[in-house]
Amino acid sequence: MSALLQKCLFPAFFTEEEERLTCCAPFTTASDLAISEDEDAVYVEAALPGLSQKEIEVIFHQGVLTIRGAKNEEEPDKRRKYHAQANRAYAYQLLVPGNIDEKREPEAEIKNGIMTITFAKQKKEEPRKIQIKTQ
């Protein structure tokens, strides 16, 4: 796997400067991510199972959406012997497609482990006919 592809797939392991320089590809290969649009909005759905709202960070800057989340470590039960312990960490980064209205704040909600972020689209301007005056 190339270093560029690794940085795009696993941005949480790289510095913010490395992310900015290498992970702004117009695609993502994350299978837990869905992007769709209609006439009014662009929708990004990301799977973040087991995380609460407080454990998730969502940033939108210059057309790039970054979603990060990690489950806070709980104290292990001292009466148990752990052979493996689940660790939940998610990181997605993508360019948001479409004609996004940068003036309107995106809306984000999480339900049943799926975060949906809605970006409003800019209204299409209709062509205007210009009246010609005579002198």
PDB file of C-alpha atoms in Angstrom:
ATOM      1  CA  MET A   1       0.000   0.000   0.000  1.00  0.00           C
ATOM      2  CA  SER A   2       1.407   3.392  -0.950  1.00  0.00           C
ATOM      3  CA  ALA A   3       2.201   5.954   1.732  1.00  0.00           C
ATOM      4  CA  LEU A   4      -0.330   8.375   0.228  1.00  0.00           C
ATOM      5  CA  LEU A   5      -3.105   5.772   0.309  1.00  0.00           C
ATOM      6  CA  GLN A   6      -2.196   4.837   3.902  1.00  0.00           C
ATOM      7  CA  LYS A   7      -2.434   8.472   4.967  1.00  0.00           C
ATOM      8  CA  CYS A   8      -5.830   8.857   3.277  1.00  0.00           C
ATOM      9  CA  LEU A   9      -7.225   5.662   4.794  1.00  0.00           C
ATOM     10  CA  PHE A  10      -5.738   6.159   8.257  1.00  0.00           C
ATOM     11  CA  PRO A  11      -5.456   9.932   8.846  1.00  0.00           C
ATOM     12  CA  ALA A  12      -5.726   9.585  12.639  1.00  0.00           C
ATOM     13  CA  PHE A  13      -2.151   8.239  12.691  1.00  0.00           C
ATOM     14  CA  PHE A  14      -0.605  11.311  11.043  1.00  0.00           C
ATOM     15  CA  THR A  15       0.016  14.888  12.098  1.00  0.00           C
ATOM     16  CA  GLU A  16      -2.452  17.615  11.192  1.00  0.00           C
ATOM     17  CA  GLU A  17       0.033  19.066   8.677  1.00  0.00           C
ATOM     18  CA  GLU A  18       0.488  15.674   6.960  1.00  0.00           C
ATOM     19  CA  GLU A  19      -3.297  15.231   6.815  1.00  0.00           C
ATOM     20  CA  ARG A  20      -3.819  18.629   5.228  1.00  0.00           C
ATOM     21  CA  LEU A  21      -1.196  17.968   2.576  1.00  0.00           C
ATOM     22  CA  THR A  22      -2.057  14.388   1.654  1.00  0.00           C
ATOM     23  CA  CYS A  23      -5.596  13.421   2.619  1.00  0.00           C
ATOM     24  CA  CYS A  24      -7.716  15.828   0.680  1.00  0.00           C
ATOM     25  CA  ALA A  25      -8.416  13.352  -2.093  1.00  0.00           C
ATOM     26  CA  PRO A  26     -11.863  13.665  -3.704  1.00  0.00           C
ATOM     27  CA  PHE A  27     -12.774  10.149  -2.590  1.00  0.00           C
ATOM     28  CA  THR A  28     -12.745   7.906   0.405  1.00  0.00           C
ATOM     29  CA  THR A  29     -12.605   4.122   0.491  1.00  0.00           C
ATOM     30  CA  ALA A  30     -14.282   3.771   3.859  1.00  0.00           C
ATOM     31  CA  SER A  31     -17.116   1.264   3.565  1.00  0.00           C
ATOM     32  CA  ASP A  32     -18.938   2.746   6.564  1.00  0.00           C
ATOM     33  CA  LEU A  33     -19.572   6.027   4.752  1.00  0.00           C
ATOM     34  CA  ALA A  34     -22.450   6.984   2.429  1.00  0.00           C
ATOM     35  CA  ILE A  35     -22.708  10.206   0.410  1.00  0.00           C
ATOM     36  CA  SER A  36     -25.888  11.217  -1.410  1.00  0.00           C
ATOM     37  CA  GLU A  37     -27.642  14.349  -2.594  1.00  0.00           C
ATOM     38  CA  ASP A  38     -30.964  15.673  -3.777  1.00  0.00           C
ATOM     39  CA  GLU A  39     -32.027  19.065  -5.154  1.00  0.00           C
ATOM     40  CA  ASP A  40     -31.729  20.802  -1.780  1.00  0.00           C
ATOM     41  CA  ALA A  41     -28.864  19.157   0.118  1.00  0.00           C
ATOM     42  CA  VAL A  42     -25.855  16.845   0.255  1.00  0.00           C
ATOM     43  CA  TYR A  43     -25.965  14.105   2.917  1.00  0.00           C
ATOM     44  CA  VAL A  44     -23.004  12.343   4.500  1.00  0.00           C
ATOM     45  CA  GLU A  45     -23.742   9.311   6.682  1.00  0.00           C
ATOM     46  CA  ALA A  46     -20.962   7.804   8.786  1.00  0.00           C
ATOM     47  CA  ALA A  47     -21.136   4.692  10.951  1.00  0.00           C
ATOM     48  CA  LEU A  48     -19.899   5.443  14.482  1.00  0.00           C
ATOM     49  CA  PRO A  49     -21.266   2.529  16.538  1.00  0.00           C
ATOM     50  CA  GLY A  50     -20.787   2.635  20.270  1.00  0.00           C
ATOM     51  CA  LEU A  51     -19.884   6.342  20.421  1.00  0.00           C
ATOM     52  CA  SER A  52     -21.814   9.123  22.090  1.00  0.00           C
ATOM     53  CA  GLN A  53     -22.081  12.708  20.883  1.00  0.00           C
ATOM     54  CA  LYS A  54     -19.352  13.815  23.329  1.00  0.00           C
ATOM     55  CA  GLU A  55     -16.850  11.345  21.849  1.00  0.00           C
ATOM     56  CA  ILE A  56     -17.180  12.616  18.257  1.00  0.00           C
ATOM     57  CA  GLU A  57     -15.524  15.605  16.567  1.00  0.00           C
ATOM     58  CA  VAL A  58     -16.802  16.947  13.231  1.00  0.00           C
ATOM     59  CA  ILE A  59     -14.898  19.666  11.339  1.00  0.00           C
ATOM     60  CA  PHE A  60     -15.750  21.228   7.979  1.00  0.00           C
ATOM     61  CA  HIS A  61     -13.069  23.502   6.528  1.00  0.00           C
ATOM     62  CA  GLN A  62     -12.523  24.618   2.922  1.00  0.00           C
ATOM     63  CA  GLY A  63     -14.774  21.900   1.514  1.00  0.00           C
ATOM     64  CA  VAL A  64     -13.125  19.072   3.497  1.00  0.00           C
ATOM     65  CA  LEU A  65     -15.197  17.168   6.077  1.00  0.00           C
ATOM     66  CA  THR A  66     -13.323  15.426   8.903  1.00  0.00           C
ATOM     67  CA  ILE A  67     -15.111  13.102  11.325  1.00  0.00           C
ATOM     68  CA  ARG A  68     -13.209  11.571  14.245  1.00  0.00           C
ATOM     69  CA  GLY A  69     -14.426   9.572  17.162  1.00  0.00           C
ATOM     70  CA  ALA A  70     -12.948   7.383  19.863  1.00  0.00           C
ATOM     71  CA  LYS A  71     -14.429   5.539  22.814  1.00  0.00           C
ATOM     72  CA  ASN A  72     -12.977   6.669  26.099  1.00  0.00           C
ATOM     73  CA  GLU A  73     -11.151   3.866  27.847  1.00  0.00           C
ATOM     74  CA  GLU A  74     -13.033   2.476  30.814  1.00  0.00           C
ATOM     75  CA  GLU A  75     -11.307   0.974  33.806  1.00  0.00           C
ATOM     76  CA  PRO A  76     -11.047  -2.782  33.276  1.00  0.00           C
ATOM     77  CA  ASP A  77     -12.763  -5.038  35.783  1.00  0.00           C
ATOM     78  CA  LYS A  78      -9.984  -6.281  38.052  1.00  0.00           C
ATOM     79  CA  ARG A  79     -11.868  -9.550  38.680  1.00  0.00           C
ATOM     80  CA  ARG A  80     -11.597 -10.508  35.003  1.00  0.00           C
ATOM     81  CA  LYS A  81      -8.688 -11.726  32.940  1.00  0.00           C
ATOM     82  CA  TYR A  82      -8.810  -9.943  29.561  1.00  0.00           C
ATOM     83  CA  HIS A  83      -7.541 -11.743  26.465  1.00  0.00           C
ATOM     84  CA  ALA A  84      -8.678  -8.929  24.168  1.00  0.00           C
ATOM     85  CA  GLN A  85     -10.434  -5.651  24.788  1.00  0.00           C
ATOM     86  CA  ALA A  86     -12.453  -3.718  22.211  1.00  0.00           C
ATOM     87  CA  ASN A  87     -11.179  -0.301  21.222  1.00  0.00           C
ATOM     88  CA  ARG A  88     -13.422   1.922  19.107  1.00  0.00           C
ATOM     89  CA  ALA A  89     -11.792   4.612  16.980  1.00  0.00           C
ATOM     90  CA  TYR A  90     -13.079   6.010  13.701  1.00  0.00           C
ATOM     91  CA  ALA A  91     -11.688   8.618  11.303  1.00  0.00           C
ATOM     92  CA  TYR A  92     -13.165   9.770   8.009  1.00  0.00           C
ATOM     93  CA  GLN A  93     -12.009  12.596   5.764  1.00  0.00           C
ATOM     94  CA  LEU A  94     -13.506  13.564   2.409  1.00  0.00           C
ATOM     95  CA  LEU A  95     -14.255  16.405   0.025  1.00  0.00           C
ATOM     96  CA  VAL A  96     -17.957  17.175   0.117  1.00  0.00           C
ATOM     97  CA  PRO A  97     -19.328  17.083  -3.452  1.00  0.00           C
ATOM     98  CA  GLY A  98     -21.908  19.437  -4.890  1.00  0.00           C
ATOM     99  CA  ASN A  99     -22.551  23.141  -4.793  1.00  0.00           C
ATOM    100  CA  ILE A 100     -22.542  23.623  -1.007  1.00  0.00           C
ATOM    101  CA  ASP A 101     -23.847  26.871   0.512  1.00  0.00           C
ATOM    102  CA  GLU A 102     -20.856  27.911   2.631  1.00  0.00           C
ATOM    103  CA  LYS A 103     -22.937  30.568   4.434  1.00  0.00           C
ATOM    104  CA  ARG A 104     -25.309  28.036   5.973  1.00  0.00           C
ATOM    105  CA  GLU A 105     -24.226  25.905   8.905  1.00  0.00           C
ATOM    106  CA  PRO A 106     -24.280  22.136   8.248  1.00  0.00           C
ATOM    107  CA  GLU A 107     -26.576  20.106  10.497  1.00  0.00           C
ATOM    108  CA  ALA A 108     -25.387  16.934  12.235  1.00  0.00           C
ATOM    109  CA  GLU A 109     -27.324  14.334  14.188  1.00  0.00           C
ATOM    110  CA  ILE A 110     -26.557  10.855  15.459  1.00  0.00           C
ATOM    111  CA  LYS A 111     -29.095   8.070  15.839  1.00  0.00           C
ATOM    112  CA  ASN A 112     -28.500   4.346  16.368  1.00  0.00           C
ATOM    113  CA  GLY A 113     -24.755   4.699  15.697  1.00  0.00           C
ATOM    114  CA  ILE A 114     -25.199   6.512  12.364  1.00  0.00           C
ATOM    115  CA  MET A 115     -24.223  10.177  12.106  1.00  0.00           C
ATOM    116  CA  THR A 116     -25.945  12.147   9.343  1.00  0.00           C
ATOM    117  CA  ILE A 117     -24.506  15.498   8.306  1.00  0.00           C
ATOM    118  CA  THR A 118     -26.637  17.647   6.004  1.00  0.00           C
ATOM    119  CA  PHE A 119     -25.125  20.391   3.850  1.00  0.00           C
ATOM    120  CA  ALA A 120     -27.548  22.837   2.215  1.00  0.00           C
ATOM    121  CA  LYS A 121     -26.941  23.520  -1.462  1.00  0.00           C
ATOM    122  CA  GLN A 122     -26.806  26.956  -3.013  1.00  0.00           C
ATOM    123  CA  LYS A 123     -29.925  27.931  -4.902  1.00  0.00           C
ATOM    124  CA  LYS A 124     -29.507  27.876  -8.665  1.00  0.00           C
ATOM    125  CA  GLU A 125     -29.803  31.281 -10.202  1.00  0.00           C
ATOM    126  CA  GLU A 126     -32.193  31.473 -13.094  1.00  0.00           C
ATOM    127  CA  PRO A 127     -30.959  33.292 -16.186  1.00  0.00           C
ATOM    128  CA  ARG A 128     -32.295  36.829 -16.430  1.00  0.00           C
ATOM    129  CA  LYS A 129     -33.267  38.429 -19.675  1.00  0.00           C
ATOM    130  CA  ILE A 130     -31.754  41.883 -20.160  1.00  0.00           C
ATOM    131  CA  GLN A 131     -33.961  44.464 -21.793  1.00  0.00           C
ATOM    132  CA  ILE A 132     -32.284  46.418 -24.602  1.00  0.00           C
ATOM    133  CA  LYS A 133     -33.006  50.157 -24.682  1.00  0.00           C
ATOM    134  CA  THR A 134     -32.962  52.295 -27.767  1.00  0.00           C
ATOM    135  CA  GLN A 135     -31.823  55.916 -27.966  1.00  0.00           C
TER     136      GLN A 135
END
